Tab-separated table of C-alpha atoms in Angstrom:
chain	number	residue	atom	x	y	z
A	61	MET	CA	44.534	168.108	67.289
A	62	ALA	CA	44.951	164.414	67.957
A	63	SER	CA	46.807	162.244	65.553
A	64	HIS	CA	44.754	159.546	63.754
A	65	ARG	CA	47.590	157.211	62.739
A	66	ARG	CA	46.644	153.663	61.796
A	67	PRO	CA	47.878	150.977	64.204
A	68	LYS	CA	51.112	149.276	63.144
A	69	GLN	CA	50.441	145.891	61.550
A	70	PRO	CA	52.438	142.888	62.852
A	71	SER	CA	55.241	141.820	60.590
A	72	ARG	CA	54.750	138.831	58.326
A	73	THR	CA	57.552	136.973	60.181
A	74	ARG	CA	55.878	137.465	63.543
A	75	VAL	CA	52.537	136.251	62.223
A	76	THR	CA	54.170	133.156	60.814
A	77	VAL	CA	55.903	132.305	64.123
A	78	LEU	CA	52.731	132.741	66.112
A	79	THR	CA	50.738	130.683	63.681
A	80	THR	CA	53.306	127.883	63.762
A	81	ALA	CA	53.417	127.877	67.582
A	82	ALA	CA	49.644	127.746	67.774
A	83	ALA	CA	49.528	124.846	65.344
A	84	ALA	CA	52.167	122.971	67.328
A	85	ALA	CA	50.236	123.536	70.549
A	86	VAL	CA	47.073	122.190	68.954
A	87	ALA	CA	48.969	119.130	67.636
A	88	LEU	CA	50.526	118.382	71.031
A	89	SER	CA	47.178	118.788	72.729
A	90	SER	CA	45.622	116.400	70.238
A	91	GLN	CA	48.423	113.837	70.735
A	92	ALA	CA	48.081	114.062	74.520
A	93	ALA	CA	44.356	113.527	74.238
A	94	ASN	CA	44.774	110.508	71.958
A	95	ALA	CA	47.826	108.944	73.728
A	96	ALA	CA	47.091	105.730	75.537
A	97	PRO	CA	47.936	105.755	79.233
A	98	SER	CA	51.106	103.903	80.270
A	99	GLU	CA	50.127	100.237	80.256
A	100	LYS	CA	50.852	98.093	83.289
A	101	PRO	CA	52.615	94.838	82.385
A	102	SER	CA	50.292	91.855	82.235
A	103	LYS	CA	50.425	88.965	84.677
A	104	ASP	CA	52.165	86.808	82.049
A	105	GLU	CA	54.747	89.523	81.336
A	106	VAL	CA	55.460	89.909	85.044
A	107	LYS	CA	55.757	86.132	85.436
A	108	SER	CA	58.189	85.968	82.495
A	109	LYS	CA	60.371	88.719	83.969
A	110	VAL	CA	60.207	87.177	87.437
A	111	ASP	CA	61.183	83.750	86.077
A	112	LYS	CA	64.161	85.360	84.349
A	113	LEU	CA	65.214	87.062	87.578
A	114	TYR	CA	64.911	83.775	89.456
A	115	GLU	CA	67.134	82.117	86.850
A	116	GLU	CA	69.726	84.897	87.244
A	117	ALA	CA	69.470	84.536	91.023
A	118	GLU	CA	70.179	80.819	90.718
A	119	GLN	CA	73.219	81.533	88.534
A	120	ALA	CA	74.491	83.866	91.251
A	121	THR	CA	73.597	81.248	93.881
A	122	GLU	CA	75.884	78.643	92.318
A	123	LYS	CA	78.696	81.234	92.245
A	124	TYR	CA	77.918	81.998	95.889
A	125	ASN	CA	78.103	78.270	96.654
A	126	GLY	CA	81.463	78.063	94.872
A	127	ALA	CA	82.873	80.970	96.884
A	128	LYS	CA	81.510	79.451	100.100
A	129	GLU	CA	83.107	76.087	99.311
A	130	LYS	CA	86.410	77.792	98.536
A	131	GLN	CA	86.233	79.722	101.806
A	132	GLU	CA	85.666	76.547	103.821
A	133	LYS	CA	88.563	74.814	102.045
A	134	LEU	CA	90.902	77.764	102.674
A	135	GLN	CA	89.898	77.932	106.322
A	136	LYS	CA	90.813	74.255	106.773
A	137	GLU	CA	94.131	74.735	104.946
A	138	VAL	CA	95.033	77.803	106.994
A	139	SER	CA	94.140	75.983	110.217
A	140	THR	CA	96.328	73.003	109.216
A	141	ILE	CA	99.291	75.237	108.338
A	142	GLN	CA	98.948	77.201	111.575
A	143	ASP	CA	98.926	73.930	113.535
A	144	ASN	CA	102.076	72.866	111.652
A	145	VAL	CA	103.742	76.182	112.503
A	146	ALA	CA	102.867	75.787	116.190
A	147	ARG	CA	104.251	72.230	116.285
A	148	GLY	CA	107.348	73.267	114.358
A	149	GLN	CA	108.014	76.126	116.735
A	150	ASP	CA	107.720	73.733	119.681
A	151	GLU	CA	110.223	71.360	118.043
A	152	LEU	CA	112.595	74.239	117.334
A	153	ASN	CA	112.329	75.408	120.929
A	154	GLU	CA	113.113	71.889	122.155
A	155	LEU	CA	116.239	71.732	119.962
A	156	ARG	CA	117.407	75.081	121.238
A	157	ASP	CA	116.602	74.133	124.831
A	158	SER	CA	118.707	70.976	124.579
A	159	ILE	CA	121.630	73.034	123.331
A	160	GLY	CA	121.040	75.584	126.063
A	161	LEU	CA	121.318	72.816	128.686
A	162	ALA	CA	124.688	71.784	127.253
A	163	ALA	CA	125.870	75.394	127.385
A	164	ALA	CA	124.698	75.752	130.972
A	165	ALA	CA	126.631	72.629	131.950
A	166	GLN	CA	129.826	74.066	130.424
A	167	TYR	CA	129.193	77.417	132.071
A	168	ARG	CA	129.097	75.738	135.463
A	169	THR	CA	132.537	74.275	134.733
A	170	GLY	CA	133.866	77.763	134.025
A	171	SER	CA	133.862	78.062	130.218
A	172	ILE	CA	131.660	77.823	127.121
A	173	ASP	CA	133.088	76.082	124.071
A	174	SER	CA	133.063	78.154	120.874
A	175	SER	CA	131.010	75.413	119.239
A	176	LEU	CA	128.249	75.918	121.793
A	177	GLN	CA	128.384	79.652	121.226
A	178	LEU	CA	127.486	78.750	117.667
A	179	PHE	CA	124.353	76.891	118.819
A	180	LEU	CA	123.259	79.882	120.852
A	181	SER	CA	123.690	82.254	117.926
A	182	SER	CA	120.524	83.860	116.554
A	183	ASN	CA	121.774	83.185	113.021
A	184	PRO	CA	123.567	79.807	112.938
A	185	ASP	CA	123.653	79.742	109.116
A	186	ASP	CA	126.475	82.274	108.934
A	187	TYR	CA	128.442	80.538	111.645
A	188	LEU	CA	128.101	77.095	110.133
A	189	ASP	CA	129.342	78.344	106.769
A	190	LYS	CA	132.719	79.085	108.304
A	191	ALA	CA	134.863	75.994	107.789
A	192	SER	CA	137.128	76.820	110.698
A	193	THR	CA	134.166	76.710	113.057
A	194	ALA	CA	132.652	73.585	111.536
A	195	ASP	CA	135.935	71.782	112.076
A	196	GLN	CA	135.563	72.361	115.808
A	197	LEU	CA	132.151	70.672	115.962
A	198	SER	CA	131.440	67.039	116.606
A	199	ALA	CA	129.317	65.129	114.094
A	200	GLN	CA	126.457	65.105	116.613
A	201	GLN	CA	126.646	68.857	117.084
A	202	VAL	CA	126.683	69.461	113.322
A	203	GLU	CA	123.603	67.253	112.955
A	204	SER	CA	121.795	69.154	115.720
A	205	LEU	CA	122.589	72.481	114.101
A	206	LYS	CA	121.385	71.263	110.711
A	207	LYS	CA	118.106	70.234	112.292
A	208	ILE	CA	117.709	73.730	113.692
A	209	GLN	CA	118.453	75.269	110.306
A	210	GLU	CA	116.005	72.967	108.523
A	211	LYS	CA	113.283	73.660	111.066
A	212	GLN	CA	113.800	77.405	110.686
A	213	ARG	CA	113.439	77.122	106.899
A	214	GLU	CA	110.279	74.999	107.234
A	215	LEU	CA	108.736	77.499	109.615
A	216	ALA	CA	109.536	80.413	107.302
A	217	GLN	CA	107.912	78.569	104.361
A	218	ASP	CA	104.853	77.619	106.394
A	219	ARG	CA	104.393	81.171	107.648
A	220	ALA	CA	104.678	82.540	104.093
A	221	GLU	CA	102.139	79.981	102.845
A	222	ALA	CA	99.751	80.815	105.677
A	223	SER	CA	100.070	84.517	104.903
A	224	GLY	CA	99.231	83.920	101.230
A	225	LYS	CA	96.218	81.761	102.046
A	226	LEU	CA	94.938	84.298	104.550
A	227	LYS	CA	94.959	86.916	101.780
A	228	ASP	CA	93.064	84.487	99.508
A	229	LEU	CA	90.610	83.892	102.329
A	230	ALA	CA	89.964	87.602	102.793
A	231	SER	CA	89.407	88.000	99.043
A	232	THR	CA	87.063	84.997	98.963
A	233	ARG	CA	85.036	86.381	101.868
A	234	THR	CA	84.599	89.618	99.928
A	235	GLU	CA	83.499	87.655	96.853
A	236	LEU	CA	81.080	85.657	98.998
A	237	GLY	CA	79.518	88.841	100.343
A	238	ASN	CA	79.167	90.308	96.847
A	239	LYS	CA	77.486	87.173	95.495
A	240	LYS	CA	75.102	87.110	98.446
A	241	LYS	CA	74.131	90.722	97.739
A	242	GLU	CA	73.642	89.891	94.056
A	243	VAL	CA	71.269	87.024	94.876
A	244	GLN	CA	69.344	89.154	97.355
A	245	ALA	CA	69.059	91.998	94.820
A	246	LYS	CA	67.642	89.660	92.153
A	247	LEU	CA	65.106	88.214	94.591
A	248	ALA	CA	64.132	91.704	95.806
A	249	GLU	CA	63.641	92.873	92.222
A	250	ALA	CA	61.448	89.842	91.513
A	251	GLN	CA	59.365	90.569	94.604
A	252	LYS	CA	59.001	94.198	93.546
A	253	LEU	CA	57.596	93.052	90.196
A	254	LEU	CA	55.216	90.628	91.881
A	255	ASN	CA	53.988	93.487	94.068
A	256	THR	CA	52.734	95.308	90.935
A	257	LEU	CA	50.120	92.579	90.394
A	258	THR	CA	46.590	92.823	91.621
A	259	ALA	CA	45.412	90.626	94.467
A	260	LYS	CA	43.632	88.339	92.000
A	261	GLU	CA	46.695	88.023	89.763
A	262	LYS	CA	48.855	87.165	92.762
A	263	ALA	CA	46.296	84.593	93.849
A	264	ASP	CA	46.265	83.026	90.362
A	265	LEU	CA	50.070	82.683	90.340
A	266	ALA	CA	50.082	81.316	93.890
A	267	ALA	CA	47.398	78.802	92.975
A	268	ALA	CA	49.398	77.633	89.944
A	269	ASP	CA	52.487	77.216	92.104
A	270	ALA	CA	50.478	75.409	94.764
A	271	ARG	CA	49.149	73.011	92.127
A	272	ALA	CA	52.707	72.339	90.951
A	273	SER	CA	53.860	71.725	94.517
A	274	ARG	CA	50.880	69.501	95.255
A	275	ASP	CA	51.515	67.530	92.080
A	276	ALA	CA	55.112	67.154	93.283
A	277	GLY	CA	53.858	64.950	96.067
A	278	ASP	CA	52.112	62.603	93.682
A	279	ARG	CA	53.844	59.392	92.756
A	280	VAL	CA	55.525	59.729	89.371
A	281	ASP	CA	55.289	56.822	86.972
A	282	LEU	CA	58.951	55.945	86.453
A	283	GLY	CA	58.095	53.720	83.496
A	284	ASN	CA	60.434	50.845	82.756
A	285	THR	CA	63.618	52.850	83.230
A	286	GLY	CA	65.973	51.041	85.569
A	287	PRO	CA	68.301	52.723	88.054
A	288	ALA	CA	71.788	53.854	87.035
A	289	SER	CA	73.199	51.905	90.014
A	290	SER	CA	72.172	50.845	93.502
A	291	ARG	CA	73.869	53.893	95.016
A	292	ALA	CA	72.319	56.246	92.443
A	293	MET	CA	68.940	54.764	93.325
A	294	ALA	CA	69.659	55.226	97.035
A	295	ALA	CA	70.541	58.882	96.381
A	296	PHE	CA	67.389	59.354	94.319
A	297	GLN	CA	65.254	57.844	97.079
A	298	ALA	CA	66.903	60.171	99.615
A	299	ALA	CA	65.922	63.106	97.388
A	300	GLN	CA	62.379	61.709	97.111
A	301	SER	CA	62.129	61.815	100.896
A	302	LYS	CA	62.603	65.592	100.704
A	303	ILE	CA	59.745	66.309	98.280
A	304	GLY	CA	57.964	69.438	99.528
A	305	SER	CA	61.071	70.885	101.226
A	306	PRO	CA	61.528	74.586	100.402
A	307	TYR	CA	64.157	75.978	98.052
A	308	VAL	CA	66.587	78.263	99.910
A	309	TYR	CA	69.658	79.610	98.144
A	310	GLY	CA	72.903	78.260	99.579
A	311	ALA	CA	71.089	75.518	101.533
A	312	SER	CA	72.211	71.887	101.422
A	313	GLY	CA	69.784	70.192	103.796
A	314	PRO	CA	68.429	68.577	105.688
A	315	SER	CA	65.315	70.783	105.790
A	316	SER	CA	65.857	73.124	102.812
A	317	PHE	CA	67.902	73.009	99.615
A	318	ASP	CA	69.043	74.731	96.482
A	319	CYS	CA	69.467	72.640	93.333
A	320	SER	CA	73.018	71.356	93.871
A	321	GLY	CA	72.497	71.278	97.623
A	322	LEU	CA	69.798	68.642	97.109
A	323	THR	CA	71.872	66.425	94.803
A	324	SER	CA	75.056	66.602	96.905
A	325	TRP	CA	73.087	65.932	100.130
A	326	ALA	CA	71.214	62.989	98.570
A	327	PHE	CA	74.388	61.309	97.304
A	328	ALA	CA	75.986	61.806	100.722
A	329	GLN	CA	73.087	59.811	102.224
A	330	ALA	CA	74.026	57.007	99.812
A	331	GLY	CA	77.650	57.123	100.989
A	332	VAL	CA	78.931	58.925	97.900
A	333	SER	CA	80.752	62.267	98.033
A	334	ILE	CA	80.231	64.542	95.038
A	335	PRO	CA	81.173	68.228	94.573
A	336	ARG	CA	78.887	70.905	96.002
A	337	ILE	CA	78.146	73.067	92.948
A	338	SER	CA	76.411	72.110	89.695
A	339	GLN	CA	79.315	73.042	87.400
A	340	ASP	CA	81.594	70.672	89.323
A	341	GLN	CA	78.939	67.981	89.512
A	342	ALA	CA	78.799	68.166	85.708
A	343	ASN	CA	82.353	66.755	85.694
A	344	ALA	CA	81.873	64.202	88.479
A	345	GLY	CA	81.043	61.191	86.304
A	346	THR	CA	80.333	59.892	82.809
A	347	ARG	CA	78.396	62.296	80.609
A	348	ILE	CA	75.272	61.074	78.820
A	349	TYR	CA	74.155	63.279	75.942
A	350	SER	CA	71.001	61.419	74.870
A	351	GLN	CA	67.909	61.675	77.055
A	352	SER	CA	66.891	58.189	75.936
A	353	ASP	CA	70.008	56.770	77.632
A	354	LEU	CA	69.272	58.339	81.026
A	355	LYS	CA	68.522	56.106	84.002
A	356	VAL	CA	66.914	56.837	87.353
A	357	GLY	CA	69.418	58.488	89.687
A	358	ASP	CA	71.526	60.057	86.931
A	359	LEU	CA	72.213	63.746	87.447
A	360	VAL	CA	70.680	66.005	84.797
A	361	ILE	CA	72.443	69.276	83.947
A	362	PHE	CA	70.547	72.268	82.502
A	363	TYR	CA	71.409	75.613	80.842
A	364	GLY	CA	74.494	76.526	78.839
A	365	ASP	CA	76.478	77.625	81.884
A	366	LEU	CA	75.458	74.414	83.749
A	367	HIS	CA	73.942	76.335	86.663
A	368	HIS	CA	71.074	73.931	87.389
A	369	VAL	CA	71.047	70.243	88.303
A	370	GLY	CA	68.492	67.629	89.315
A	371	PHE	CA	67.903	63.860	89.368
A	372	TYR	CA	66.485	61.948	86.437
A	373	ALA	CA	63.287	60.351	87.746
A	374	GLY	CA	62.352	58.259	84.722
A	375	ASN	CA	59.592	58.735	82.161
A	376	GLY	CA	60.877	62.150	81.075
A	377	GLN	CA	60.708	63.605	84.599
A	378	VAL	CA	63.310	65.207	86.853
A	379	LEU	CA	63.270	65.562	90.623
A	380	HIS	CA	64.873	68.830	91.693
A	381	ALA	CA	64.771	72.004	93.780
A	382	PRO	CA	63.591	74.474	91.100
A	383	ARG	CA	64.040	78.033	92.398
A	384	SER	CA	63.162	80.501	95.161
A	385	GLY	CA	59.500	80.344	96.128
A	386	THR	CA	59.151	76.663	95.207
A	387	VAL	CA	59.734	73.289	96.836
A	388	VAL	CA	61.518	70.065	95.901
A	389	ARG	CA	59.292	68.461	93.249
A	390	TYR	CA	59.026	66.602	89.957
A	391	GLU	CA	58.917	68.425	86.633
A	392	SER	CA	59.179	67.593	82.971
A	393	ILE	CA	62.757	67.413	81.743
A	394	ASN	CA	61.651	69.622	78.858
A	395	ASN	CA	60.803	72.583	81.110
A	396	MET	CA	64.460	73.644	81.013
A	397	PRO	CA	67.234	73.550	78.376
A	398	PHE	CA	68.751	70.070	78.831
A	399	GLN	CA	72.536	69.835	78.334
A	400	PHE	CA	73.487	66.284	79.372
A	401	GLY	CA	73.226	63.716	82.116
A	402	VAL	CA	75.994	62.592	84.477
A	403	ARG	CA	76.243	59.044	85.750
A	404	ILE	CA	78.106	59.031	89.076
C-alpha cells in the first residue's frame, strides 16, 4: 500500500532567502528601467575640455621649445670644443714634429742627446720633473717642452668638456622627444573629444573659430595708446603682417608660429634679439604690472607659469598666436589670466 506522506515544507530560512533575492531582483530591474542612459557631453563641455587640453599642450610646447633651444646651444658648444681640440692636436703635432727634426739631425751625426730623448718621450712630465735631466736642457728646449705639456693638458680638458656636453646633448634630445610626444598626445586627445560631436556641433564650433579668425583681420582701434618704443612698434607691425598665419607648435616663422615664436620672430625683424621661450621673455625687460600702463609693442605674459605671450595692441587688445587650430589674431586681454607686461 502506497505511502501518503505530506510533502516536506521548505524551511523558514530558505523561504526568507528566496523572498529577499526576488525582491532584490525586482528592485534592480526597476532601477535599470528608470536609469537614464549615459549622457554624451554637450558641445560646451567638449569645448571646455578641449580648451583645457590645448592649454596643457601649449605648456608642453614651451617646454619643448626650451629643450630645443638647449639642444641647439649644446650642439654649437660641442662643435666649438671639437674644433678647438682639432686645432690643438695640430699644434701639438707641430711641436713634436719640430723636435723630431732636431732628433733626426742629431741621429745623422751619429748620436741623440739625452735631452732630445726627453722630447721624444710619450710622457715628458715625468722626465722634466727630474732635476738632473732639466739641468741638461737649454732654456729654449725647456720652453718647448713646457708648451707641449701645456697643450696636452688643454687637450685633455677640452676632450673631457666635450664628453660631458655630449652626454648633456643626448639627455636633452631624449627630453625633446618626450615633450614632443606629450604635445602630440594632448592634441590627439583633443581631436578625439571633438570627434564625439555631431556634424552640426562641429560646424558651429568651426564657424565660431572662423568668425574669430576673420575678425582678426579687421583693423583694431588702438585708441590713444602710444608705442613703447620705435623698435617695439616695428616688432608689433612685423607681427601684424602675420595676421592669419596658422599656429604650429614649435614654429617660429616665417609662415607659422607658436606664441613665443611669433614674438621672438617679430622682434628679430626689428633688429632686437630676445629669448625664444615665454618664461625667458618674461625676464627680458622691465615688468609692468598695471594694464593701464601698457603701451603698444609691450609683451604681455599670461598664466601663472608664464607659458603664453603676445603683443599689447592697445585698447585692451593683444595680438598673439593663440593655440593649435587657430591663427595669429587679435583678442581681448581679458580672455586669459594676465600676469604682467614686459617692455623690451
